[in-house]
Every structure is written in structure tokens, then in C-alpha cells.
PDB file of C-alpha atoms in Angstrom:
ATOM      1  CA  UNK S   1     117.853  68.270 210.110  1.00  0.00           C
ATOM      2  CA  UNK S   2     118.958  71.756 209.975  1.00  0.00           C
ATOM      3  CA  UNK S   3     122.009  71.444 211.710  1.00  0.00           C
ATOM      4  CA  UNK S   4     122.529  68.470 208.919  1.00  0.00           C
ATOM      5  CA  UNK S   5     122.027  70.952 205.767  1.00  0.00           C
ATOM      6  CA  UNK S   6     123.838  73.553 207.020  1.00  0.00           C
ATOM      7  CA  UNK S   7     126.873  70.851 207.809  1.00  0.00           C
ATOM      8  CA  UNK S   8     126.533  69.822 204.080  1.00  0.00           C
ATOM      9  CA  UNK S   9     126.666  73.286 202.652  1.00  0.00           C
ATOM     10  CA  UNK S  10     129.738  73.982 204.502  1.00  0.00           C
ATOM     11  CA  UNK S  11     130.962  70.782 203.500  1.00  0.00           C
ATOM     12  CA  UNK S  12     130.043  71.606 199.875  1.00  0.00           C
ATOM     13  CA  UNK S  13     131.594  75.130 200.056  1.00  0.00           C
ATOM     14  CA  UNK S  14     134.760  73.474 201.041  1.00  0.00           C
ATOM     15  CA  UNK S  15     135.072  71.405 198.665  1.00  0.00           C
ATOM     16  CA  UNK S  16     134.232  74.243 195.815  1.00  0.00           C
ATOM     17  CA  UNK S  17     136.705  76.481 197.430  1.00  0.00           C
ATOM     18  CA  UNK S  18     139.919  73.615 197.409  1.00  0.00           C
ATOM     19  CA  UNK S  19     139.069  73.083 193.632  1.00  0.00           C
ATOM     20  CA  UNK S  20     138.689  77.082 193.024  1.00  0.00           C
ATOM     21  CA  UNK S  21     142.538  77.276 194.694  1.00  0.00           C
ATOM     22  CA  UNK S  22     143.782  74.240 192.187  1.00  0.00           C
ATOM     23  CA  UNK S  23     142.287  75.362 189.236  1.00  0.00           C
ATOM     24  CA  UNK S  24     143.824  79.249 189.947  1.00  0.00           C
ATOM     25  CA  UNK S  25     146.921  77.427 190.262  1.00  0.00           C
ATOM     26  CA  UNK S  26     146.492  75.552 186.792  1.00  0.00           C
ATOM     27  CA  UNK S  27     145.901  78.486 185.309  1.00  0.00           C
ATOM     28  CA  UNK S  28     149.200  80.880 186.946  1.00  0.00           C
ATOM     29  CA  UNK S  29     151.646  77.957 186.264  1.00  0.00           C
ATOM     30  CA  UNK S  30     154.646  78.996 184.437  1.00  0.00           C
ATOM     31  CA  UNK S  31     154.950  78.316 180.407  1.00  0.00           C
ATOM     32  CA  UNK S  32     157.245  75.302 180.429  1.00  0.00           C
ATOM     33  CA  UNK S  33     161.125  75.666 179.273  1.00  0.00           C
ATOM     34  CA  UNK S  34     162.365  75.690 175.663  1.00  0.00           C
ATOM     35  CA  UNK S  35     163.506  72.994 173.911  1.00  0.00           C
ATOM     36  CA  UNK S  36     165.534  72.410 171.145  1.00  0.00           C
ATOM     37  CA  UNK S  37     165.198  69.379 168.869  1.00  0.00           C
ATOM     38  CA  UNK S  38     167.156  70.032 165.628  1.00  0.00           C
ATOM     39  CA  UNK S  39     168.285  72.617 163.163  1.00  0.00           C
ATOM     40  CA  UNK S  40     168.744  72.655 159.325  1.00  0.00           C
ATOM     41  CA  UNK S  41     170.959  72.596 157.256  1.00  0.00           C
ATOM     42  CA  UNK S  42     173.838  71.845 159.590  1.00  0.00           C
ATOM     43  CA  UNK S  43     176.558  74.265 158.391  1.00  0.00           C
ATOM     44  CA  UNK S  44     177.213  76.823 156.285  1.00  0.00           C
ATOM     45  CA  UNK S  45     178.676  80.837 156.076  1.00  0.00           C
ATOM     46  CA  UNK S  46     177.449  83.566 157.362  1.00  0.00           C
ATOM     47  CA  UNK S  47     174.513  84.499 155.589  1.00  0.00           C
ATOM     48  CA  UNK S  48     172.788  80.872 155.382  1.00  0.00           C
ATOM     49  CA  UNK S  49     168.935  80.907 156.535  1.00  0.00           C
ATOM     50  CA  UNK S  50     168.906  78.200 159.182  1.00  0.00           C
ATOM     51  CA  UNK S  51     165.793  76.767 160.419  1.00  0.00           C
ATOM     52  CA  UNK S  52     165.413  75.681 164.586  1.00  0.00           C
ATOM     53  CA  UNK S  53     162.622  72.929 165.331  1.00  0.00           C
ATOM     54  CA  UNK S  54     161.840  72.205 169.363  1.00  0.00           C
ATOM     55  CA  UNK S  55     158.916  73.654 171.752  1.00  0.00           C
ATOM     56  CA  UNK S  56     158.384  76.870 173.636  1.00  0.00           C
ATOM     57  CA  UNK S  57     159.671  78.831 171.331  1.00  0.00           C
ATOM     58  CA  UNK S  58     156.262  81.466 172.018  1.00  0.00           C
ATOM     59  CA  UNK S  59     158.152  84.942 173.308  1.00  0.00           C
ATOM     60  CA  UNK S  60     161.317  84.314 172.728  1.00  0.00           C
ATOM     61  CA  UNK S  61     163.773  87.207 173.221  1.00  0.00           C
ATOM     62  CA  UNK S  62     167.513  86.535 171.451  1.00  0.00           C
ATOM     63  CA  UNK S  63     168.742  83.820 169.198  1.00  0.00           C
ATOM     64  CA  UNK S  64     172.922  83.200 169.437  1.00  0.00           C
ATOM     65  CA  UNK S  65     175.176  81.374 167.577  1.00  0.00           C
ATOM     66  CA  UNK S  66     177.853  81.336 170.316  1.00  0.00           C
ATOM     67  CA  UNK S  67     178.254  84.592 171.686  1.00  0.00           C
ATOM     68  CA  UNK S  68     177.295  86.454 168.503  1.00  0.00           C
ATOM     69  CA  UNK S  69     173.469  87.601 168.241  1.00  0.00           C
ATOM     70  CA  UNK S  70     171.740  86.715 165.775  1.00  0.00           C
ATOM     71  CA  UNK S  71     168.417  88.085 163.986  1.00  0.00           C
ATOM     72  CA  UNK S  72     165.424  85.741 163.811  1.00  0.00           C
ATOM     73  CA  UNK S  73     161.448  85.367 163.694  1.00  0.00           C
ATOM     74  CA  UNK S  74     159.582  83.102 165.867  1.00  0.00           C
ATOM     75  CA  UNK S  75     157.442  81.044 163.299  1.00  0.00           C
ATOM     76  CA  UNK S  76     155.407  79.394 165.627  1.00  0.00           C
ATOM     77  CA  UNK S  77     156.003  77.117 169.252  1.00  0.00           C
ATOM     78  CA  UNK S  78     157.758  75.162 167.536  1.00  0.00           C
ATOM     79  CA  UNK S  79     159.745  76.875 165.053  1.00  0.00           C
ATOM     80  CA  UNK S  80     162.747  80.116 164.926  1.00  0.00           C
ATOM     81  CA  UNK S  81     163.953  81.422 161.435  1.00  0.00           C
ATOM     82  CA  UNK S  82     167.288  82.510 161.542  1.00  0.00           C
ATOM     83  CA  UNK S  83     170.226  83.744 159.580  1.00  0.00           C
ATOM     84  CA  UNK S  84     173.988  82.932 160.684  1.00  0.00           C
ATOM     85  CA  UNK S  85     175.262  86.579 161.794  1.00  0.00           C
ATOM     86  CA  UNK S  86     178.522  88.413 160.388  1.00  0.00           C
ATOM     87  CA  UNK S  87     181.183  87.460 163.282  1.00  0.00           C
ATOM     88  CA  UNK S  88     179.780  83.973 164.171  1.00  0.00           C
ATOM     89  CA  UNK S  89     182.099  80.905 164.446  1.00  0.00           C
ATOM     90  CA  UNK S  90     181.443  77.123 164.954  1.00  0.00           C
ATOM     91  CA  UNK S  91     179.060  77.101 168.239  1.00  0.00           C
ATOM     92  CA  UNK S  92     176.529  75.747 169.190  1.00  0.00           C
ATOM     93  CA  UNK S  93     173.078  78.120 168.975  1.00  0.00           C
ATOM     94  CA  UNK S  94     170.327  79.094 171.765  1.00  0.00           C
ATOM     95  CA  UNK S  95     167.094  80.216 172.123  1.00  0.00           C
ATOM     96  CA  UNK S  96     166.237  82.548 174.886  1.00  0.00           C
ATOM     97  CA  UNK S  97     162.412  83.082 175.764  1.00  0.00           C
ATOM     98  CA  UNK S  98     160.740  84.398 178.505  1.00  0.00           C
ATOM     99  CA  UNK S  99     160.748  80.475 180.200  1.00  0.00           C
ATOM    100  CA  UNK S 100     164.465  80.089 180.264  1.00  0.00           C
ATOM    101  CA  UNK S 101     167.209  79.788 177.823  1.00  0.00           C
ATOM    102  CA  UNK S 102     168.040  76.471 175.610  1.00  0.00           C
ATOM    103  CA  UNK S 103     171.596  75.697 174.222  1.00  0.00           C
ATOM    104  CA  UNK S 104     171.589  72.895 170.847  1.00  0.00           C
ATOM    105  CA  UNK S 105     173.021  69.608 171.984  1.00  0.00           C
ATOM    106  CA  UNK S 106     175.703  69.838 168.759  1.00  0.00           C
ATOM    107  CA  UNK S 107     177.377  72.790 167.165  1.00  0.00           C
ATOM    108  CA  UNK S 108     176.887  74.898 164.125  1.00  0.00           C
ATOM    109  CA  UNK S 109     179.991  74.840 161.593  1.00  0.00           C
ATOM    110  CA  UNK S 110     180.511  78.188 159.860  1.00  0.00           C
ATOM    111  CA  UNK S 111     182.123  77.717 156.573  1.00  0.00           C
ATOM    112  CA  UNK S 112     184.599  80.735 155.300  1.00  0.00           C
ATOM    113  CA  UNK S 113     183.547  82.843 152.469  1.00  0.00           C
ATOM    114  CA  UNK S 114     185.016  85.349 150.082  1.00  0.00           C
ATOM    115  CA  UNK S 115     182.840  88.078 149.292  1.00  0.00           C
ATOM    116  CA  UNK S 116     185.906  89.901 147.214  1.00  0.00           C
ATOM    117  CA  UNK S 117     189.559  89.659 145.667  1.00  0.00           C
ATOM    118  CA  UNK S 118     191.332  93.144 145.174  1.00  0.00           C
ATOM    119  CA  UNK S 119     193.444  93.474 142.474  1.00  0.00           C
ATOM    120  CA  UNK S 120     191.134  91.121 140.555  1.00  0.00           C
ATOM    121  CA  UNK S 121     194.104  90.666 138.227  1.00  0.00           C
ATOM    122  CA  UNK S 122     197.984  90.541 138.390  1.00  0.00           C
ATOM    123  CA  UNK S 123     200.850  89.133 137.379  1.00  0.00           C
ATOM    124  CA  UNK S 124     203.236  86.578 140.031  1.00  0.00           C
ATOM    125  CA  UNK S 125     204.815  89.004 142.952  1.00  0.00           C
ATOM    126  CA  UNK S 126     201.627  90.915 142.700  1.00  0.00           C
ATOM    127  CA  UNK S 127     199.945  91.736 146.312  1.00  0.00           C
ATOM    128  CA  UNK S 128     196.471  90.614 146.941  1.00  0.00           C
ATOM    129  CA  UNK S 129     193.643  91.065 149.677  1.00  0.00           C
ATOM    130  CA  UNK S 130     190.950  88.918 150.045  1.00  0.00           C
ATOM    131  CA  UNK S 131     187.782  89.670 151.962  1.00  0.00           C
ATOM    132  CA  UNK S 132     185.391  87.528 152.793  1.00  0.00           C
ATOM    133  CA  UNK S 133     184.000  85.627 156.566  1.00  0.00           C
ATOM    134  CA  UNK S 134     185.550  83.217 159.128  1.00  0.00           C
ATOM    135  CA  UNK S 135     189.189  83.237 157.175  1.00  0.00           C
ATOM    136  CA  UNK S 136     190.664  83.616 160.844  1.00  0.00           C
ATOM    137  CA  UNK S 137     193.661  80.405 160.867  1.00  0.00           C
ATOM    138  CA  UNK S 138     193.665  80.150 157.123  1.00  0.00           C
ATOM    139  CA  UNK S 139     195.978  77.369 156.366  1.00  0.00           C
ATOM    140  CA  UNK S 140     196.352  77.827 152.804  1.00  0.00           C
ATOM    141  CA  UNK S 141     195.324  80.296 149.849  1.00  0.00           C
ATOM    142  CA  UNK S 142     195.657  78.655 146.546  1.00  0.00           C
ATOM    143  CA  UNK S 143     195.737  80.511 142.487  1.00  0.00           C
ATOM    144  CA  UNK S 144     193.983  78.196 140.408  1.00  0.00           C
ATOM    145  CA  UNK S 145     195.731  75.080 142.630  1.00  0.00           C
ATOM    146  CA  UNK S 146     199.430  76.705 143.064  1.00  0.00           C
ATOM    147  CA  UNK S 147     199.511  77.222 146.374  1.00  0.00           C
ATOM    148  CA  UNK S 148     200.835  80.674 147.697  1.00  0.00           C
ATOM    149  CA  UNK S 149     201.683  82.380 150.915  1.00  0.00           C
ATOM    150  CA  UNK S 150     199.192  83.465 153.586  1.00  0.00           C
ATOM    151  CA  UNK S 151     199.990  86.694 155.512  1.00  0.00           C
ATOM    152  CA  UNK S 152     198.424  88.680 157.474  1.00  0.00           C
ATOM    153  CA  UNK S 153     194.941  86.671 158.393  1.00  0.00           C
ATOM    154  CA  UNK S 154     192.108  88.085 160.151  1.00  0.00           C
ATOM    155  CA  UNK S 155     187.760  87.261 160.268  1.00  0.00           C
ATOM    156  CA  UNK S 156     187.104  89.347 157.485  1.00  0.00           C
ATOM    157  CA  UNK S 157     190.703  89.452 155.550  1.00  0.00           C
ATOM    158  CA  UNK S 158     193.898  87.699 153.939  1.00  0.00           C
ATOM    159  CA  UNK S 159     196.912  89.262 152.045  1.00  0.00           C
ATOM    160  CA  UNK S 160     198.986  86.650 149.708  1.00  0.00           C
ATOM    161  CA  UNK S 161     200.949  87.012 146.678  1.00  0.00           C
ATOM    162  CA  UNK S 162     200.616  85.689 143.713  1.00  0.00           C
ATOM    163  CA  UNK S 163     203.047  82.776 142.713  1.00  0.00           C
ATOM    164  CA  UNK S 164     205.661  82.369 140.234  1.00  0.00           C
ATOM    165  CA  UNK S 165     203.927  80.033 137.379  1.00  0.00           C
ATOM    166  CA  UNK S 166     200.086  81.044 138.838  1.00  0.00           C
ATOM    167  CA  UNK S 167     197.591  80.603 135.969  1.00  0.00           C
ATOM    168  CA  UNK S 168     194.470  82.086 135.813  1.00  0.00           C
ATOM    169  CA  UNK S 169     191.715  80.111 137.844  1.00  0.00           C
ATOM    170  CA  UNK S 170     189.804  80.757 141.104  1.00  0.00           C
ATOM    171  CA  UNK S 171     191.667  81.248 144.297  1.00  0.00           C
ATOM    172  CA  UNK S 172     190.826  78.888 146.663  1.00  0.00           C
ATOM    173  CA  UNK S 173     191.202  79.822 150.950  1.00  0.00           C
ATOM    174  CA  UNK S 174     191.254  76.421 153.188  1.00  0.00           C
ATOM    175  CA  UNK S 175     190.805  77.012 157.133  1.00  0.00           C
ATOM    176  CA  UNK S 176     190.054  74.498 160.009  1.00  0.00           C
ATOM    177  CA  UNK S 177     186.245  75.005 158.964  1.00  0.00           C
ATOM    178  CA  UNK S 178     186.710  74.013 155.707  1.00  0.00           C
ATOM    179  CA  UNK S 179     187.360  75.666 151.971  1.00  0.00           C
ATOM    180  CA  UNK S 180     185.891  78.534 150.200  1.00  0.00           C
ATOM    181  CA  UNK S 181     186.317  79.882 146.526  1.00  0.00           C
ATOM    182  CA  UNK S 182     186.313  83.404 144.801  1.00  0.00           C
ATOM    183  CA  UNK S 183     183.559  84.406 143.499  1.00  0.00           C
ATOM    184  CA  UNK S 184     185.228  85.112 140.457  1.00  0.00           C
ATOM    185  CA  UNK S 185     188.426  84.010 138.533  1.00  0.00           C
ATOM    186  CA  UNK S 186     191.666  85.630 139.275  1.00  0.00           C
ATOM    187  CA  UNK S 187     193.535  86.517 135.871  1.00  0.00           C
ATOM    188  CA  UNK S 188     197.256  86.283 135.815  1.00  0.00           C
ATOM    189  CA  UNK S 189     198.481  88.842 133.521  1.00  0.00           C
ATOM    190  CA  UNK S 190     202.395  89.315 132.355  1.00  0.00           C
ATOM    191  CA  UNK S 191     204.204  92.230 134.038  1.00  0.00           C
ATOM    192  CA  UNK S 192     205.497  94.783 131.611  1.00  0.00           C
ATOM    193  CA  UNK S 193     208.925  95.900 131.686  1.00  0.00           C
ATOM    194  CA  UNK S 194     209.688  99.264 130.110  1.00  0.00           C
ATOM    195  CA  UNK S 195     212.837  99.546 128.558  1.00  0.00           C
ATOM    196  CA  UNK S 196     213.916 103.210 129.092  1.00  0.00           C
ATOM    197  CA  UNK S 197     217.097 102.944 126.713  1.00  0.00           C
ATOM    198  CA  UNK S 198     215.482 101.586 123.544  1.00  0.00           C
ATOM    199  CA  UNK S 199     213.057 103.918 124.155  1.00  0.00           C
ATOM    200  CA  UNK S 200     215.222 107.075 124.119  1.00  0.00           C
ATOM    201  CA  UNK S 201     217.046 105.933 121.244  1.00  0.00           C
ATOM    202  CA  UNK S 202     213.204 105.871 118.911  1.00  0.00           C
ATOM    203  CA  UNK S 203     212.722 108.941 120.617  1.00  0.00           C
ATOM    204  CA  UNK S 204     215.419 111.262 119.119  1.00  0.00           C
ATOM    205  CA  UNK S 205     215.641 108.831 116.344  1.00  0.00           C
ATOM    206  CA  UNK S 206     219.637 108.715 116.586  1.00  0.00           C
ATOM    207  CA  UNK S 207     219.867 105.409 117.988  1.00  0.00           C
ATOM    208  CA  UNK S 208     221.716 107.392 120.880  1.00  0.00           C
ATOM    209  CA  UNK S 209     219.975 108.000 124.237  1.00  0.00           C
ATOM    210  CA  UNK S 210     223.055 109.548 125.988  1.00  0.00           C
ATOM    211  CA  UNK S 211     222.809 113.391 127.103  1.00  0.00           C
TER     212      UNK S 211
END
């Protein structure tokens, strides 16, 4: 009988020791990956709060649009708050936590935007720079619908001239990701042309403005 008990009890202590070893592994697994499921609103320019739904999200490290980093707040598991970050083209974003890294299945399409015009008024032949984000491959700048040239074209920057026959109205960039407007009207303003001889001739009140 005692042999019996004492085969039971080791037995027993087997048995308690196999489930101790599966429930310690239970417990050390590894946090399962990220995953994205959508993000809203779909596009926009830099700037534009943009929400990420999935899982895993607990930890997480860097947010990207592309390349480009991006600042953000882990909501909860399931949700990132970000903003789309100065220097960020179409791409698609990612989520990096301490589990692995997750990539969206579709891209992000950042819109162009002009922050600034400088002159803010002119009249036609007069130079202009526009500022703004994501102007790079600007196909056309427009003055209140008349189109104009584009030179020099960069991320944050285009130079044009205003048109012959331009009326005042907003000027308008198109690029590849789509259209963006001034932020204020551009006036179009009639050049002045100073006539030097009538004036010497009301100067010395002779009517004469040789020396």
C-alpha cells in the first residue's frame, strides 16, 4: 500500500509540474504582431490629424508615412493618433511596436498646400513665390483661372509670373496629387510708368526739360 501512495504522489507531482511548465509558458509568450485595419480620412496635406484603427498597437515606438516620421499617441490597442508630417508624400503608413512592424495595405495621398504668396499683389510680368507643401511636379499654377508659367518647383516652393490679362482671384497650383488654392486672393494691380519728360517740363514750369 505504501509503495502504491508514494507511486501516486509521484504520479501527482508529475502531473503538477508539466502543467506548472505550460502555464509559465502561457504566461512568457510574446505580445502578438500589429495589425492594421484602416485609417481616416484617406488623404489630405500635411497637417491633417489622421486616425489608425487595427490591434497591438500597446508600446508602439514610430509611426511613418513612407520614410518620413511622423508624431503620434497611442490611444489605446487599438487605436494611433497621428498628424501627416512636413516632408511626407503619397505612401503608405506603419506602425512599429515592440511586436514587429505593420505597413497599411493602401497608401496615404498627400494633397499640396500653400501656406503663402509673396508679393501678395502685382501687376502681369510681376515675379511671384509661392510656399506651401508637396508642390514638387507642379503641372500648372493658375491667377484667378489664366494659367501662367511654372519655374523653378521644389516641396516647399514655386516661382511664376503673373500673366498678361491676370485678374484678381486666387491662384490655384495643380500637381499629380491633386490642386490646392491660396489662402488669400492675389490682386492684380496696373504697373505705373513714370514719365520723366513731362515731368521735368512741370518741374521748371517752362515746358522745356532740356539742360
Amino acid at each position: 500500500m505504501n509503495v502504491v501512495r508514494r507511486r501516486g504522489a509521484i504520479a501527482a507531482l508529475t502531473v503538477v509540474v508539466a502543467m506548472g511548465s505550460m502555464l509559465g509558458s502561457v504566461v512568457t509568450a510574446s505580445a502578438a504582431a500589429p495589425k492594421i485595419y484602416s485609417f481616416t480620412p484617406k488623404s489630405g496635406p500635411v497637417g491633417t490629424p489622421v486616425w489608425i484603427t487595427g490591434a497591438g498597437f500597446t508600446g508602439a515606438t514610430a509611426v511613418d508615412f513612407g520614410v518620413t516620421p511622423a508624431a503620434f499617441s497611442v490611444v489605446s490597442a487599438g487605436v494611433v493618433y497621428t498628424t501627416v508630417p512636413n516632408g511626407a508624400v503619397g505612401a503608405t503608413i506603419s506602425v512599429k511596436t515592440p511586436s514587429g512592424t505593420v505597413t497599411s495595405g493602401t497608401q496615404y495621398l498627400v494633397t499640396p498646400w500653400i501656406t503663402g504668396v509673396s508679393p501678395s499683389s502685382g501687376a502681369a510680368g510681376t515675379a511671384v513665390t509661392i510656399t506651401g507643401t508637396n508642390l514638387t511636379g507642379a503641372t500648372q499654377v493658375t491667377f484667378n483661372g489664366l494659367a501662367a508659367t511654372v519655374g523653378t518647383d521644389s516641396y516647399g516652393q514655386i516661382t511664376t509670373t503673373v500673366p498678361a490679362a491676370a485678374t484678381t482671384g486666387p491662384i490655384v497650383v495643380t500637381t499629380p496629387s491633386g490642386a490646392a488654392n491660396s489662402p488669400t486672393l492675389f490682386s492684380i494691380g496696373t504697373a505705373q510708368v513714370f514719365d520723366v519728360t513731362s515731368y521735368g517740363a512741370i518741374a521748371d514750369g517752362t515746358g522745356d526739360n532740356t539742360a
